[in-house]
Amino acid sequence: MNDILAAADHPVVIEGHKYVGVKLRITNNGPDRAGPYIDLGRHIVGTSKGAYYEHYMDTAGYPGDEYLAEVYRLEPGESGEGWLYYQVPGDFTPTGMVFEDYRIDPDDPPETLIFIPTID
């Protein structure tokens, strides 16, 4: 758990669950301005109870400093960083993030899987 999450006034943890924080650095490679929190769909993937597990709802109860929602718009070529937090089962091991770019096709956005390193 990082210092931001530890200091957050986050919601109550569901029994048997934990928070996983993912820090992202996102670069706008497109020709137009983009909002990484608004224009990208995202979910965390990994394993729980020995099976593949997807979790779609990011939450922290702390939408302040360093939270991805604070990176409002990126100009072409510009990068921004921010955290997302997911409340997941206690045995969850994250393996990646899946992103969907709704600017390309809002009805059927292309997906990109990014593998993430894990630390305890």
Coordinates of N, CA and C in Angstrom, one line a residue:
M1 N 0.9 -1.2 0.0 CA 0.0 0.0 0.0 C 0.9 1.2 0.0
N2 N 0.6 2.2 -0.9 CA 1.4 3.4 -0.9 C 0.9 4.4 0.1
D3 N 1.7 5.5 0.3 CA 1.3 6.6 1.2 C 0.0 7.3 0.9
I4 N -0.2 7.4 -0.4 CA -1.5 8.1 -0.8 C -2.7 7.3 -0.4
L5 N -2.7 6.0 -0.6 CA -3.8 5.1 -0.2 C -3.9 5.1 1.3
A6 N -2.8 5.0 2.0 CA -2.8 4.9 3.4 C -3.4 6.1 4.1
A7 N -3.2 7.3 3.5 CA -3.7 8.5 4.0 C -5.1 8.8 3.5
A8 N -5.6 8.1 2.6 CA -6.9 8.4 2.0 C -8.1 8.1 3.0
D9 N -9.1 8.8 2.8 CA -10.4 8.6 3.5 C -11.2 7.7 2.6
H10 N -10.7 6.4 2.4 CA -11.4 5.5 1.5 C -12.5 4.8 2.1
P11 N -13.4 4.2 1.3 CA -14.5 3.4 1.8 C -14.0 2.2 2.6
V12 N -14.9 1.6 3.4 CA -14.6 0.5 4.2 C -14.2 -0.7 3.2
V13 N -13.2 -1.4 3.7 CA -12.8 -2.6 2.9 C -13.8 -3.7 3.1
I14 N -14.2 -4.3 2.0 CA -15.1 -5.5 2.1 C -14.2 -6.6 2.8
E15 N -14.8 -7.4 3.7 CA -14.1 -8.4 4.4 C -13.5 -9.4 3.4
G16 N -12.3 -9.7 3.6 CA -11.6 -10.7 2.7 C -11.0 -10.0 1.4
H17 N -11.1 -8.7 1.3 CA -10.6 -8.0 0.1 C -9.5 -7.1 0.5
K18 N -8.8 -6.5 -0.5 CA -7.7 -5.6 -0.3 C -7.7 -4.6 -1.4
Y19 N -6.9 -3.5 -1.2 CA -6.8 -2.5 -2.3 C -5.5 -2.8 -3.1
V20 N -5.6 -2.7 -4.4 CA -4.4 -2.7 -5.2 C -4.3 -1.4 -5.9
G21 N -3.1 -0.8 -5.9 CA -2.9 0.5 -6.5 C -2.0 0.3 -7.7
V22 N -2.4 1.0 -8.8 CA -1.6 0.9 -10.1 C -1.3 2.3 -10.5
K23 N 0.0 2.6 -10.6 CA 0.4 3.9 -11.1 C 0.6 3.8 -12.6
L24 N 0.0 4.7 -13.4 CA 0.1 4.7 -14.8 C 0.7 6.0 -15.3
R25 N 1.5 5.8 -16.4 CA 2.1 6.9 -17.1 C 1.5 6.7 -18.5
I26 N 0.7 7.7 -19.0 CA 0.0 7.6 -20.2 C 0.4 8.8 -21.1
T27 N 0.7 8.4 -22.4 CA 1.2 9.4 -23.4 C 0.1 9.4 -24.5
N28 N -0.3 10.6 -24.9 CA -1.3 10.8 -26.0 C -0.5 10.7 -27.3
N29 N -0.7 9.6 -28.0 CA 0.0 9.4 -29.3 C -0.9 9.8 -30.4
G30 N -2.1 10.3 -30.1 CA -3.1 10.7 -31.2 C -2.9 12.1 -31.6
P31 N -3.7 12.5 -32.7 CA -3.6 13.8 -33.2 C -4.4 14.9 -32.5
D32 N -5.3 14.4 -31.5 CA -6.2 15.4 -30.8 C -6.0 15.3 -29.3
R33 N -6.5 16.3 -28.6 CA -6.4 16.3 -27.2 C -7.2 15.1 -26.7
A34 N -6.8 14.5 -25.5 CA -7.4 13.3 -25.0 C -7.4 13.4 -23.5
G35 N -8.4 12.8 -22.8 CA -8.5 12.7 -21.4 C -8.3 11.3 -21.0
P36 N -7.2 10.9 -20.3 CA -6.9 9.5 -20.0 C -7.9 8.9 -19.1
Y37 N -8.5 9.7 -18.2 CA -9.5 9.1 -17.3 C -10.9 9.0 -18.0
I38 N -11.2 9.9 -18.9 CA -12.5 9.9 -19.6 C -12.5 9.1 -20.8
D39 N -11.5 9.2 -21.7 CA -11.5 8.6 -23.0 C -11.1 7.2 -23.0
L40 N -10.5 6.7 -21.9 CA -10.0 5.3 -21.9 C -10.8 4.5 -20.9
G41 N -11.3 3.4 -21.4 CA -11.9 2.4 -20.5 C -10.7 1.6 -20.0
R42 N -10.8 1.1 -18.8 CA -9.7 0.3 -18.2 C -10.2 -0.6 -17.1
H43 N -9.5 -1.8 -17.1 CA -9.8 -2.7 -16.0 C -8.5 -3.5 -15.7
I44 N -8.5 -4.0 -14.4 CA -7.3 -4.7 -14.0 C -7.6 -6.2 -14.2
V45 N -6.6 -7.0 -14.5 CA -6.8 -8.4 -14.7 C -5.7 -9.2 -13.9
G46 N -6.0 -10.4 -13.5 CA -5.1 -11.2 -12.7 C -5.7 -12.5 -12.4
T47 N -5.3 -13.1 -11.2 CA -5.8 -14.3 -10.8 C -6.4 -14.2 -9.4
S48 N -7.4 -15.0 -9.1 CA -8.0 -15.1 -7.8 C -8.6 -16.5 -7.7
K49 N -8.4 -17.2 -6.6 CA -8.8 -18.6 -6.4 C -8.3 -19.5 -7.5
G50 N -7.1 -19.2 -8.0 CA -6.5 -20.0 -9.1 C -7.1 -19.8 -10.5
A51 N -8.0 -18.8 -10.7 CA -8.6 -18.6 -12.0 C -8.4 -17.2 -12.4
Y52 N -8.6 -17.0 -13.7 CA -8.6 -15.6 -14.3 C -9.6 -14.7 -13.7
Y53 N -9.3 -13.5 -13.4 CA -10.2 -12.6 -12.7 C -10.1 -11.2 -13.3
E54 N -11.2 -10.5 -13.7 CA -11.2 -9.2 -14.2 C -12.0 -8.3 -13.2
H55 N -11.5 -7.1 -13.0 CA -12.2 -6.2 -12.1 C -12.2 -4.8 -12.8
Y56 N -13.5 -4.3 -12.9 CA -13.7 -3.1 -13.7 C -13.8 -1.8 -12.9
M57 N -14.2 -1.9 -11.7 CA -14.5 -0.6 -10.9 C -13.3 -0.2 -10.2
D58 N -12.7 1.0 -10.6 CA -11.6 1.5 -9.8 C -12.2 2.5 -8.8
T59 N -11.6 2.5 -7.6 CA -12.2 3.3 -6.5 C -11.1 3.6 -5.5
A60 N -11.2 4.7 -4.9 CA -10.2 5.0 -3.8 C -10.9 5.8 -2.7
G61 N -12.0 6.6 -3.1 CA -12.5 7.5 -2.1 C -11.6 8.7 -1.9
Y62 N -10.6 8.8 -2.8 CA -9.6 9.8 -2.6 C -9.2 10.3 -4.0
P63 N -10.1 11.2 -4.6 CA -9.8 11.7 -6.0 C -9.0 12.9 -5.9
G64 N -7.8 12.9 -5.2 CA -7.0 14.1 -5.0 C -5.7 14.0 -5.7
D65 N -4.6 14.5 -5.1 CA -3.3 14.5 -5.7 C -2.9 13.1 -6.2
E66 N -2.4 13.1 -7.4 CA -1.8 11.9 -8.0 C -2.8 10.9 -8.4
Y67 N -4.1 11.2 -8.3 CA -5.1 10.3 -8.8 C -5.3 10.5 -10.3
L68 N -5.5 9.5 -11.1 CA -5.5 9.6 -12.6 C -6.6 10.6 -13.0
A69 N -7.7 10.7 -12.3 CA -8.8 11.7 -12.7 C -8.3 13.1 -12.7
E70 N -7.2 13.4 -12.0 CA -6.6 14.8 -12.0 C -5.9 15.1 -13.3
V71 N -5.5 14.1 -14.1 CA -4.9 14.3 -15.4 C -6.0 14.6 -16.4
Y72 N -6.5 15.8 -16.5 CA -7.7 16.1 -17.2 C -7.6 15.9 -18.7
R73 N -6.7 16.6 -19.4 CA -6.5 16.5 -20.8 C -5.0 16.5 -21.1
L74 N -4.7 15.7 -22.1 CA -3.3 15.6 -22.6 C -3.3 16.1 -24.1
E75 N -2.4 17.0 -24.4 CA -2.2 17.4 -25.8 C -1.5 16.3 -26.5
P76 N -1.5 16.3 -27.9 CA -0.7 15.3 -28.6 C 0.7 15.3 -28.2
G77 N 1.3 14.2 -27.9 CA 2.7 14.0 -27.5 C 2.9 14.2 -26.0
E78 N 1.9 14.7 -25.3 CA 2.1 15.0 -23.8 C 1.8 13.7 -23.0
S79 N 2.5 13.6 -21.9 CA 2.3 12.5 -21.0 C 1.8 13.0 -19.6
G80 N 1.1 12.1 -18.9 CA 0.7 12.3 -17.5 C 0.7 11.1 -16.7
E81 N 0.8 11.2 -15.4 CA 0.8 10.1 -14.5 C -0.3 10.2 -13.5
G82 N -0.7 9.0 -13.0 CA -1.7 9.0 -12.0 C -2.0 7.6 -11.5
W83 N -2.6 7.5 -10.3 CA -2.9 6.3 -9.7 C -4.4 5.9 -9.9
L84 N -4.6 4.6 -10.0 CA -6.0 4.0 -9.9 C -5.9 2.9 -8.8
Y85 N -7.0 2.8 -8.1 CA -7.1 1.8 -7.0 C -8.3 0.9 -7.2
Y86 N -8.1 -0.4 -7.0 CA -9.1 -1.4 -7.1 C -9.2 -2.2 -5.8
Q87 N -10.5 -2.4 -5.4 CA -10.7 -3.3 -4.2 C -11.0 -4.7 -4.8
V88 N -10.1 -5.6 -4.5 CA -10.1 -6.9 -5.1 C -10.1 -8.0 -4.0
P89 N -10.4 -9.3 -4.4 CA -10.3 -10.3 -3.4 C -8.9 -10.4 -2.8
G90 N -8.8 -10.8 -1.5 CA -7.6 -10.9 -0.8 C -6.5 -11.7 -1.4
D91 N -6.8 -12.7 -2.2 CA -5.8 -13.5 -2.8 C -5.5 -13.1 -4.3
F92 N -6.1 -12.0 -4.7 CA -5.9 -11.5 -6.1 C -4.4 -11.2 -6.3
T93 N -3.9 -11.6 -7.5 CA -2.6 -11.3 -8.0 C -2.7 -10.6 -9.3
P94 N -2.4 -9.3 -9.4 CA -2.5 -8.6 -10.6 C -1.5 -9.0 -11.7
T95 N -1.9 -9.1 -12.9 CA -1.0 -9.5 -14.0 C -1.0 -8.4 -15.1
G96 N -2.0 -7.6 -15.2 CA -2.1 -6.6 -16.3 C -3.2 -5.7 -16.2
M97 N -3.2 -4.7 -17.1 CA -4.3 -3.8 -17.3 C -4.8 -3.8 -18.7
V98 N -6.1 -3.7 -18.9 CA -6.6 -3.7 -20.2 C -7.2 -2.3 -20.5
F99 N -6.9 -1.7 -21.6 CA -7.3 -0.4 -21.9 C -8.2 -0.4 -23.2
E100 N -9.2 0.4 -23.3 CA -10.0 0.5 -24.5 C -10.1 2.0 -24.8
D101 N -9.8 2.3 -26.1 CA -9.8 3.7 -26.5 C -11.1 4.0 -27.2
Y102 N -12.0 4.7 -26.4 CA -13.3 5.0 -26.9 C -13.4 6.1 -27.9
R103 N -12.2 6.8 -28.1 CA -12.2 7.8 -29.2 C -12.2 7.1 -30.6
I104 N -11.6 5.9 -30.7 CA -11.5 5.3 -32.0 C -12.9 4.7 -32.4
D105 N -13.6 4.0 -31.5 CA -14.9 3.4 -31.8 C -15.6 3.3 -30.5
P106 N -16.5 4.2 -30.2 CA -17.2 4.1 -28.9 C -18.0 2.8 -28.7
D107 N -18.5 2.2 -29.7 CA -19.3 1.0 -29.6 C -18.5 -0.3 -29.5
D108 N -17.3 -0.3 -30.1 CA -16.5 -1.5 -30.1 C -15.0 -1.0 -30.1
P109 N -14.6 -0.4 -28.9 CA -13.2 0.1 -28.9 C -12.2 -1.0 -28.9
P110 N -11.1 -0.7 -29.6 CA -10.0 -1.7 -29.5 C -9.4 -1.9 -28.1
E111 N -9.0 -3.1 -27.8 CA -8.4 -3.3 -26.5 C -6.9 -3.5 -26.6
T112 N -6.2 -3.0 -25.6 CA -4.8 -3.2 -25.5 C -4.5 -3.8 -24.1
L113 N -3.8 -4.9 -24.0 CA -3.4 -5.5 -22.7 C -1.9 -5.1 -22.4
I114 N -1.7 -4.5 -21.2 CA -0.4 -4.2 -20.8 C -0.1 -5.0 -19.5
F115 N 1.0 -5.8 -19.6 CA 1.4 -6.6 -18.5 C 2.1 -5.7 -17.4
I116 N 1.8 -5.9 -16.2 CA 2.4 -5.0 -15.1 C 3.2 -5.8 -14.2
P117 N 4.3 -5.3 -13.7 CA 5.1 -5.9 -12.7 C 4.4 -5.8 -11.4
T118 N 4.6 -6.7 -10.5 CA 3.9 -6.7 -9.2 C 5.0 -6.5 -8.1
I119 N 4.6 -5.8 -7.0 CA 5.4 -5.7 -5.8 C 4.5 -5.8 -4.6
D120 N 5.0 -6.3 -3.5 CA 4.2 -6.5 -2.3 C 4.5 -5.3 -1.4

